[in-house]
XYZ file of N, CA and C in Angstrom:
297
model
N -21.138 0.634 -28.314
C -22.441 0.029 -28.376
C -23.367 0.762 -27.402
N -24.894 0.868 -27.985
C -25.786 1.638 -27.233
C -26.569 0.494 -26.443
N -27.382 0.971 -25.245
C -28.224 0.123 -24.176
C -29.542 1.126 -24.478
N -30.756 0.606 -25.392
C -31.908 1.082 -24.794
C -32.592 0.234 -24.068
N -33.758 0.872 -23.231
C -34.270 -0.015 -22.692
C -35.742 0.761 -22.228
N -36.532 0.217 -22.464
C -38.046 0.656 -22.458
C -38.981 -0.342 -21.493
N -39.626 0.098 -20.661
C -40.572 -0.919 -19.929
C -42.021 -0.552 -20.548
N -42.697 -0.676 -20.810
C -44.627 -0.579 -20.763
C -45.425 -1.120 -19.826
N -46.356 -0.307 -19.822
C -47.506 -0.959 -18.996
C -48.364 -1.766 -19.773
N -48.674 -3.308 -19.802
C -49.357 -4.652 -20.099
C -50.286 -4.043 -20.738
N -51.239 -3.485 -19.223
C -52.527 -3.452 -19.373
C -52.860 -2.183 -20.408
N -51.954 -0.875 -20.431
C -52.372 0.013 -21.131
C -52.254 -0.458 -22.950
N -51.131 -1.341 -23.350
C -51.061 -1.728 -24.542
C -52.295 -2.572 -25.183
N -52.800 -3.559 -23.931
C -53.927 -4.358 -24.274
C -54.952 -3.673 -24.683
N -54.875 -2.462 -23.664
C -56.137 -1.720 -24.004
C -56.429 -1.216 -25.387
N -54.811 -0.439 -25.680
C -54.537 0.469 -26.872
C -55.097 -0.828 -27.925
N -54.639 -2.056 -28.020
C -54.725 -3.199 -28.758
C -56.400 -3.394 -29.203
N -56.806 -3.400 -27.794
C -58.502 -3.868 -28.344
C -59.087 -2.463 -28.979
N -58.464 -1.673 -28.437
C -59.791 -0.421 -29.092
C -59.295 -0.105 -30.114
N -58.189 -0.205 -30.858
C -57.872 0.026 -32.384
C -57.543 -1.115 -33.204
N -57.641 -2.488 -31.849
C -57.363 -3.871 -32.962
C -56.628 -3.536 -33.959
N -56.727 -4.078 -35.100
C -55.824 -4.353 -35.978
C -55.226 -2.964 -36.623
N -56.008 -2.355 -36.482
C -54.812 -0.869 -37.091
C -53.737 -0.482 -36.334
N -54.090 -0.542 -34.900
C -52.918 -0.674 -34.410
C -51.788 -1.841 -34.175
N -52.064 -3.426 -34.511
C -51.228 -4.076 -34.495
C -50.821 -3.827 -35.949
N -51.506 -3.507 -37.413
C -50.442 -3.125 -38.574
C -50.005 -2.049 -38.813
N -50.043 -1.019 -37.891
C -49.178 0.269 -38.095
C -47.774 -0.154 -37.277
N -47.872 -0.914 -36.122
C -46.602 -1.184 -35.171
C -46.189 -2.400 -35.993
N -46.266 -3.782 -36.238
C -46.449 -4.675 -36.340
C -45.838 -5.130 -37.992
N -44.636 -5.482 -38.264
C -44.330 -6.332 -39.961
C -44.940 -7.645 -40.025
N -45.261 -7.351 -41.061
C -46.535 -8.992 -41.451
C -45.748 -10.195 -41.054
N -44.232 -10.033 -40.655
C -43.782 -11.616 -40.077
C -44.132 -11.189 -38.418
N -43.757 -10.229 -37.918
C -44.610 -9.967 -36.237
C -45.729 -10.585 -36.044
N -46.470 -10.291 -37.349
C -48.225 -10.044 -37.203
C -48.376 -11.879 -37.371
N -47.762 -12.699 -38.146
C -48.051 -13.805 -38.382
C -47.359 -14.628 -37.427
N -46.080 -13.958 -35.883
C -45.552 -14.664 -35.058
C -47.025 -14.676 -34.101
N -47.335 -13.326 -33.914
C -48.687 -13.278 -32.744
C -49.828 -13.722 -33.387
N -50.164 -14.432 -34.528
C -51.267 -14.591 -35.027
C -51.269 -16.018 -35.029
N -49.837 -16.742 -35.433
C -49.908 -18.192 -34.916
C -49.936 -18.424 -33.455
N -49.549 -17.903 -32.699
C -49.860 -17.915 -30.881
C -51.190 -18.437 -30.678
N -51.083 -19.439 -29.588
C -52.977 -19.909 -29.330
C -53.800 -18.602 -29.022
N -53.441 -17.274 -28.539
C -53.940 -16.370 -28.847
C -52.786 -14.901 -28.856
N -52.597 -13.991 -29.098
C -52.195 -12.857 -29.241
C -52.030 -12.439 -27.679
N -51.223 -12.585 -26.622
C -51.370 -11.880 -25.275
C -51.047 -10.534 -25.384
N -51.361 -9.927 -24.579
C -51.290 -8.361 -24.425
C -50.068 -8.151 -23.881
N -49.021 -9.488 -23.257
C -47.663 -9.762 -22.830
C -46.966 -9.818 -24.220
N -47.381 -10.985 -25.082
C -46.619 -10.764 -26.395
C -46.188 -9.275 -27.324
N -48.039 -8.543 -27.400
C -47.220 -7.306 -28.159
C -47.111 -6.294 -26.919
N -47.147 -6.654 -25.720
C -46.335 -5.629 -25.307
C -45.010 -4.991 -25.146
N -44.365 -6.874 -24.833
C -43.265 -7.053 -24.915
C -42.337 -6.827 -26.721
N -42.823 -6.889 -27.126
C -42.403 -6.616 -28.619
C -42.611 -4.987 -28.937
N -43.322 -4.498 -28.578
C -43.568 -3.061 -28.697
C -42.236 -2.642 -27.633
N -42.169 -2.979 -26.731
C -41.334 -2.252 -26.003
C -39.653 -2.411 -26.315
N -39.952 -3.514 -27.332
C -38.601 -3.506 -27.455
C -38.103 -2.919 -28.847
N -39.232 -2.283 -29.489
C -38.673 -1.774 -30.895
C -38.513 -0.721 -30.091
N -38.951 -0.026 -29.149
C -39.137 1.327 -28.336
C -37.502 1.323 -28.227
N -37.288 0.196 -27.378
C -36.063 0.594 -26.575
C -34.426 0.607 -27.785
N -34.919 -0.082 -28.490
C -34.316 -0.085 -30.039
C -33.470 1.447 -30.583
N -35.328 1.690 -30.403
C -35.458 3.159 -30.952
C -34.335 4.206 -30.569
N -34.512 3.626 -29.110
C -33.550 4.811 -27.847
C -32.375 4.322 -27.820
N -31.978 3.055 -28.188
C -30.077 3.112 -28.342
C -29.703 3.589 -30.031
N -30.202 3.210 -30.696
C -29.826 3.977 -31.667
C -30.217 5.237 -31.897
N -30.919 6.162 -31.105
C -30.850 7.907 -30.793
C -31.549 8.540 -31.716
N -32.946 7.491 -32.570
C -33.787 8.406 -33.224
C -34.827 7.442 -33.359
N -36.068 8.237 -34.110
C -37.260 8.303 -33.999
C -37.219 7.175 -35.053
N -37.348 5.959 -35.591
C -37.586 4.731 -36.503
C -38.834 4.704 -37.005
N -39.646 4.557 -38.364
C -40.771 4.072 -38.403
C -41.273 2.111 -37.649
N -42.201 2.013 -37.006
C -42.275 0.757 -36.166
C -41.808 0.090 -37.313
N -42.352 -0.430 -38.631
C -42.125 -1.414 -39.013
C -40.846 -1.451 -39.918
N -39.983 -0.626 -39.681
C -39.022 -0.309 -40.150
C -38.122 -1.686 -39.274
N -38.457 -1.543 -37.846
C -37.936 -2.283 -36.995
C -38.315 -3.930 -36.457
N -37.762 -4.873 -36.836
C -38.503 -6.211 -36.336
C -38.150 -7.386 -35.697
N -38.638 -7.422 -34.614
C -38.338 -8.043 -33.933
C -38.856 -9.812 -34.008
N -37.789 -10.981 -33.953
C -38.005 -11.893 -34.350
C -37.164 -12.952 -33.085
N -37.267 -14.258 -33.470
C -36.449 -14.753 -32.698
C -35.881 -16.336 -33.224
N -34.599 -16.640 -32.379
C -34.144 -18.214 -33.253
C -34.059 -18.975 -32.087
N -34.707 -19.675 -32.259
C -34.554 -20.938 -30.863
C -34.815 -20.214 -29.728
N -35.980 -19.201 -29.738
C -36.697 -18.449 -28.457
C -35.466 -17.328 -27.707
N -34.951 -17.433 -28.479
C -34.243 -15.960 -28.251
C -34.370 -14.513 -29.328
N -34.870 -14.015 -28.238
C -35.280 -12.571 -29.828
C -34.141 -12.246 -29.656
N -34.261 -11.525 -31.357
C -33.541 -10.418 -31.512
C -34.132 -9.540 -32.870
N -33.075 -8.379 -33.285
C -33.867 -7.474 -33.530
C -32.915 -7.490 -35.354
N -34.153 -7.504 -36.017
C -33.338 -7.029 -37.354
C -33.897 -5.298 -37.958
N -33.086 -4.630 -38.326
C -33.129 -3.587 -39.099
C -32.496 -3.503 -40.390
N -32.768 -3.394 -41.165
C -31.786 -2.743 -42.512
C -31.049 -3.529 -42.513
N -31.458 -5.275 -42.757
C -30.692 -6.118 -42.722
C -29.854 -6.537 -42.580
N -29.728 -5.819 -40.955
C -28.567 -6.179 -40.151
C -29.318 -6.771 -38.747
N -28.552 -8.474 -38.149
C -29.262 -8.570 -37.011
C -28.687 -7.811 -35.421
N -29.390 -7.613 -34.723
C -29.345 -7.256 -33.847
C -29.164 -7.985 -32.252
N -28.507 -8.745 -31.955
C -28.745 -9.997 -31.047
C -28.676 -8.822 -29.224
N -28.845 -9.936 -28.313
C -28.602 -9.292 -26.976
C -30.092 -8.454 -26.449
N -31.156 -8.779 -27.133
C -32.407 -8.739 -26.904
C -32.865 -8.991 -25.466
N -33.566 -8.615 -24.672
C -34.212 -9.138 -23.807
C -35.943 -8.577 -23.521
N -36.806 -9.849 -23.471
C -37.927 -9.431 -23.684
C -38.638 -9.859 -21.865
N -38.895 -9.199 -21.344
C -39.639 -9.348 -20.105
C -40.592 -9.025 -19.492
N -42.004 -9.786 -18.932
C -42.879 -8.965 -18.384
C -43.458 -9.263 -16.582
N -43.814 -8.462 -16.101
C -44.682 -9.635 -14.838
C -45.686 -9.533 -14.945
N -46.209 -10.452 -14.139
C -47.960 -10.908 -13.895
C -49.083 -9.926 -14.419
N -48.613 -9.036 -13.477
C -49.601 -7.590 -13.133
C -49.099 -6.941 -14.182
């Protein structure tokens, strides 16, 4: 079994987020992602950061380049995990701080 693991910076995703809005949340983003952060009282820049970083880190234990929405990240009783090629993926961890 592989360990990726990817951190991001909050603030740079938020940014990336507002200045391409929605093209960039539906190029990264499968319409069940897009409809987890779209029911949220709002979309935090913690939510898709943390979700971006974890298709990233995805990316890097399985040892190649994925299209984003190839990859999706979901969760059952507030535990994510990750489905691909309809297989799930459990052992997820999604984390951010303050700053």
């Amino acid at each position: 079994m592989r360990v990726g693991i990817d951190i991001v910076d909050v603030k740079r995703i938020g940014g990336i987020s507002r200045r391409f809005g929605s093209r960039f949340i539906d190029k990264v983003f499968t319409p069940r992602e897009r409809e987890f952060l779209g029911g949220r009282k709002r979309a935090t820049e913690e939510s898709i950061a943390g979700r971006f970083a974890a298709k990233e880190a995805f990316m890097k234990a399985m040892g190649e380049r994925i299209p984003w929405r190839n990859v999706e990240v979901d969760q059952n009783e507030g535990k994510p995990f990750i489905r691909y090629q309809g297989k799930l993926y459990e052992g997820v961890s999604i984390s951010h701080e303050r700053a």
